[in-house]
XYZ file of C-alpha atoms in Angstrom:
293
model
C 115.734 37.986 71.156
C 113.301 36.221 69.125
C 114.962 32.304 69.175
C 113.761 29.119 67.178
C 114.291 25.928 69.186
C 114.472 22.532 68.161
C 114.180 19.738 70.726
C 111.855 21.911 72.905
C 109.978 19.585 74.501
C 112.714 17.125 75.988
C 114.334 17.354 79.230
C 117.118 19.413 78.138
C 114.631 21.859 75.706
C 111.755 22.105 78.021
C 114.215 23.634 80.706
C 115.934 25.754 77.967
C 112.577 27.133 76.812
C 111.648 27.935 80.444
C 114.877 29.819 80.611
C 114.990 31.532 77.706
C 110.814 32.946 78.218
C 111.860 33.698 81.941
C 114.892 35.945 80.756
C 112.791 38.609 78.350
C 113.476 36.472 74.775
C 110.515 35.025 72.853
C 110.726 31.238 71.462
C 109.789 29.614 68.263
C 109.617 25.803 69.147
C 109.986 23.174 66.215
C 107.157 20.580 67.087
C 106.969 17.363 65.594
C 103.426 16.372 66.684
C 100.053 17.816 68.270
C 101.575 16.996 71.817
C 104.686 18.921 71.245
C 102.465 21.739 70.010
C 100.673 21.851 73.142
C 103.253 21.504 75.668
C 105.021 24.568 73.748
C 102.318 26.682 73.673
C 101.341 25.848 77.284
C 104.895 26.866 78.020
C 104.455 30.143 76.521
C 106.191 29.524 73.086
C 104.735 29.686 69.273
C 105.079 26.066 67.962
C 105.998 25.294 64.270
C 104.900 22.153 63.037
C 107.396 19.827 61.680
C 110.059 17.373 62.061
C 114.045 17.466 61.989
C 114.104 16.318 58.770
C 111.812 18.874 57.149
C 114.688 21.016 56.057
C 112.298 23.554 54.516
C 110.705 23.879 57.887
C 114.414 24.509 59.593
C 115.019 27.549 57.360
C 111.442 29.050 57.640
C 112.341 28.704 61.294
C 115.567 30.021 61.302
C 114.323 33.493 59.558
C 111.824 34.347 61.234
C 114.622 34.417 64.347
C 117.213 36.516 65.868
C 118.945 33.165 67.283
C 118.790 29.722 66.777
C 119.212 27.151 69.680
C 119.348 23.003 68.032
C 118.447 20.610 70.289
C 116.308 17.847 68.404
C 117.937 14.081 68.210
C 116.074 10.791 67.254
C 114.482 9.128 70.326
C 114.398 5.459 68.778
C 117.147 4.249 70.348
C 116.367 0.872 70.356
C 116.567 0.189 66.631
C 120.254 -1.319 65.410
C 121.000 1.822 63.360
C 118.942 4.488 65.696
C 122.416 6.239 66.295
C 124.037 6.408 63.410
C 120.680 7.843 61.377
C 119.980 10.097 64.518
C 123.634 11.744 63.861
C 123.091 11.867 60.072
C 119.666 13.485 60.163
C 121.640 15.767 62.785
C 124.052 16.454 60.417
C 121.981 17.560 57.505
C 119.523 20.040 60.435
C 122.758 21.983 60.808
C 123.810 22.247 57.608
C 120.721 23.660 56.679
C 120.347 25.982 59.833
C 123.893 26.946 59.358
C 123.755 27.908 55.814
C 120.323 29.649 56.329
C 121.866 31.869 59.044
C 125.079 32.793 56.882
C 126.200 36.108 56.702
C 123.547 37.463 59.489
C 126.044 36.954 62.499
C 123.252 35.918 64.453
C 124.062 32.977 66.657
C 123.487 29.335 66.315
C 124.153 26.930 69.246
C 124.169 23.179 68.882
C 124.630 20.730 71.461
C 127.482 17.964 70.916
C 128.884 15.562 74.069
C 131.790 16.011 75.838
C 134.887 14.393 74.434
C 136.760 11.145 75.704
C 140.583 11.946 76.932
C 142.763 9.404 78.008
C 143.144 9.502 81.764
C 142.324 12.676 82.924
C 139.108 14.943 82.421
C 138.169 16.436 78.970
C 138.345 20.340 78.903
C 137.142 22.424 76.303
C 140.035 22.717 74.564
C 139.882 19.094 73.579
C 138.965 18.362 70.458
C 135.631 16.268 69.088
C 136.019 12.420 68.149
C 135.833 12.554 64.988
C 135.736 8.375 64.304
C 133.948 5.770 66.784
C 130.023 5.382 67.290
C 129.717 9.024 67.886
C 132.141 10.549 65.525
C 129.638 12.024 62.825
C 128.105 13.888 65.460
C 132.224 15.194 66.414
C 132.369 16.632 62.313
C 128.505 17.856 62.055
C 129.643 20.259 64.938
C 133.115 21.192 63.753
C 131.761 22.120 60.348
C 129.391 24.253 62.048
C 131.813 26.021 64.220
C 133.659 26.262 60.868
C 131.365 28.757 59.835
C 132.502 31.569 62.493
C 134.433 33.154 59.398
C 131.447 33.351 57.614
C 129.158 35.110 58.942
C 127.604 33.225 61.682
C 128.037 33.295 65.633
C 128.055 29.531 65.633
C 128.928 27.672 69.453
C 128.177 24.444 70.700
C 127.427 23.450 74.273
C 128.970 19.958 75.057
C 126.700 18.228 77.093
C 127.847 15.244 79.844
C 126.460 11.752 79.885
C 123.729 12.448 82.015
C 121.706 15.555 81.914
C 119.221 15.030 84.823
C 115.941 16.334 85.980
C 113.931 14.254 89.175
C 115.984 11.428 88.513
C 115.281 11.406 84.499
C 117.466 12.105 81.182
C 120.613 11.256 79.932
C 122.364 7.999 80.611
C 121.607 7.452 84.472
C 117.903 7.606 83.101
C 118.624 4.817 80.155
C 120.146 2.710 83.318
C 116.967 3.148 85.482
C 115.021 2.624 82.159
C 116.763 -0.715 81.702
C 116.983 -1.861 85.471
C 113.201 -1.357 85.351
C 112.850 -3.963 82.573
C 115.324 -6.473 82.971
C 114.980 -6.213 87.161
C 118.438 -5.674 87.521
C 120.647 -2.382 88.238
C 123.567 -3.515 85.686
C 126.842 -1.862 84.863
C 129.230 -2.595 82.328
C 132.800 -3.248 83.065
C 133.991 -3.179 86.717
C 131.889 0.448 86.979
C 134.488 2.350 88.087
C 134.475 4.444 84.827
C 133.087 7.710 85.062
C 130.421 9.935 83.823
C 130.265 13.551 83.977
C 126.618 14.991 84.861
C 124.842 18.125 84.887
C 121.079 19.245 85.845
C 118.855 19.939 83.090
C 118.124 23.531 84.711
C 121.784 24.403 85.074
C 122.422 23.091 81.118
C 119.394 25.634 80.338
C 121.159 28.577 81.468
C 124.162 27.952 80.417
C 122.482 27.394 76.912
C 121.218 31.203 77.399
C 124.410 32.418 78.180
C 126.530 31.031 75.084
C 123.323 32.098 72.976
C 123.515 35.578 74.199
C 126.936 36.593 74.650
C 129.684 33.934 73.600
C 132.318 34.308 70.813
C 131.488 32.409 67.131
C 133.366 29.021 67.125
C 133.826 28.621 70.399
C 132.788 25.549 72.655
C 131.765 25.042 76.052
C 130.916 22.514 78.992
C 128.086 21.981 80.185
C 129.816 19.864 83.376
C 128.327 19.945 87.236
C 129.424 16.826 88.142
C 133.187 15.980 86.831
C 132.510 12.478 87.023
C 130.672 9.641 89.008
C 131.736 6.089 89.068
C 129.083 4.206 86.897
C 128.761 1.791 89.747
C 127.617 4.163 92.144
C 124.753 5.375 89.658
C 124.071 1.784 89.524
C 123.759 1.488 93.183
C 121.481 4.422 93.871
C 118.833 3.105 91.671
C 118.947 -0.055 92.850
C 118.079 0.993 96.135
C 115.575 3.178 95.057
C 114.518 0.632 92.982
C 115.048 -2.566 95.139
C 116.650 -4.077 92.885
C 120.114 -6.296 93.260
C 123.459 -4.431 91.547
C 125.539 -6.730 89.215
C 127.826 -6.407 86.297
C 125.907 -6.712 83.115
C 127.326 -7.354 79.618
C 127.805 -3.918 77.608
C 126.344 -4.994 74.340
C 123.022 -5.269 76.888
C 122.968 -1.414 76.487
C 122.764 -1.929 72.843
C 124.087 1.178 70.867
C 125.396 2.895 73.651
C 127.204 -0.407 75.341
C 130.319 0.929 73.830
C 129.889 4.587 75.508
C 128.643 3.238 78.391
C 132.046 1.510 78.892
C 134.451 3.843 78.779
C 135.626 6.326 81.533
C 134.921 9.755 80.385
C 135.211 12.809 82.797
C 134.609 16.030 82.086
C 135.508 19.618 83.878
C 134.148 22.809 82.907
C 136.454 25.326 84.650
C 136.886 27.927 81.565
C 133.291 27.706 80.964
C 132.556 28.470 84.569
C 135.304 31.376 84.503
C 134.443 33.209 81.050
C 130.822 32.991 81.168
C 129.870 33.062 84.791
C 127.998 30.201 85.086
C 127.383 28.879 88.564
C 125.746 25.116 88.540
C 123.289 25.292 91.601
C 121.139 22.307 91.459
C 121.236 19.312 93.018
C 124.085 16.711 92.030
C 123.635 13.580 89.961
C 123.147 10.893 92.874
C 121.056 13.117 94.881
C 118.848 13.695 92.297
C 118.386 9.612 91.884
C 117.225 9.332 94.926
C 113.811 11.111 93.832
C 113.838 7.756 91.874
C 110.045 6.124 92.997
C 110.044 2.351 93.013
């Protein structure tokens, strides 16, 4: 299968490009600048110049494919609105993917987060948010799965908190990232909410998986770890990082201070039953300690 890949060069695409080239399918890699180019074509894939927002781009893309896999999100977090345009210029990529794709029943997969449930772990079954800080992001994906009746294998793999590779990505990596500049290894709350984790190599085949054989409008979990207590992520890179382990103010996180607050496990048992998939690489707090000082 010929597939065009957005987001191909971040921790969660580079793995999913590896993946895909080492399982007989050929990648078209949206790149947004001469470095992506080059890390795409080192990798083995054809780069396409562009950017998320160059919609004409998306559906040259998506044509010249037998798949589509959308990964790309805005990176600059640390502006007040990063989030909210990040999910809008989201929004308007999958639209255009989406409606390029219609009719061909070739198969689209997005990536979305795994959903907040009230004291126990989120399953598949559980619906988006469709309201709070991430809720845009909830109806982008459930138009998209909308589509199934139209024409389009559309899925979406729900991704945990943290996807990790070497102690980098996800949310762990924005707390190492912010221990490193404010010299403290913070938490919000008490930290004994919890985040669900996964390795970036066990996300990637997972991603090749729903691409190649699951249902349209159907969603699945990309979930190794069900959930570790924010506190104990706190306290692994602090020791890798010498650095003391305190309570820290959740607007400190910025954006995500609300997210980062809230206890949100995740399981992934009908994922792991329907489509075979078998996480095998190391767990979330092992894979801190790879954490250099």
């Amino acid at each position: 299968m010929h597939v065009f890949v957005t987001g191909g060069t971040g921790t969660i695409g580079s793995a999913v490009v590896a993946e895909l080239l080492g399982n007989g399918h050929t990648v078209l890699g949206l790149a947004r600048s001469d470095d992506s180019a080059r890390t795409l074509a080192a990798a083995g894939a054809e780069p396409l110049r562009g950017d998320l927002a160059d919609l004409d781009v998306l559906r040259a893309g998506a044509a010249r494919a037998d798949g589509v896999i959308s990964l790309a999100f805005g990176r600059d977090y640390a502006a007040p609105d990063a989030l909210a345009r990040g999910i809008a210029e989201e929004s308007a990529a999958l639209t255009t993917l989406g409606t390029a794709l219609l009719g061909t029943d070739r198969p689209l997969v997005t990536v979305s987060g795994t959903p907040w449930v009230p004291g126990r772990a989120a399953t598949e079954a559980d619906p988006l948010p469709t309201d709070g800080p991430v809720g845009g992001r909830g109806r982008s994906v459930n138009a998209l799965l909308e589509l199934a009746d139209r024409g389009l294998r559309s899925a979406a793999v729900r991704m945990p908190r943290t996807v990790h590779n070497q102690g980098k990505g996800g949310f762990a990596g924005l707390l190492v990232e912010q221990a490193r500049r404010s010299g403290v290894s913070g938490y919000p709350g008490d930290g004994a909410q919890r985040w669900p984790a996964v390795h970036a190599l066990d996300a990637a085949v997972l991603f090749r998986l729903v691409l190649e054989s699951a249902p349209a409008g159907t969603s699945w979990h990309a979930v190794a770890d069900e959930g570790d207590a924010v506190r104990d992520i706190a306290t692994v890179i602090g020791t890798r990082l010498n650095l003391p382990v305190e309570p820290v103010a959740a607007d400190s996180f910025g954006p995500f201070g609300p997210i980062f607050a809230m206890d949100q496990p995740a399981s992934s048992g009908y994922t792991r039953e329907t489509l075979g998939w078998k996480p095998i690489q190391p767990a979330l707090l092992d894979d801190l300690t790879t954490i250099r000082p």
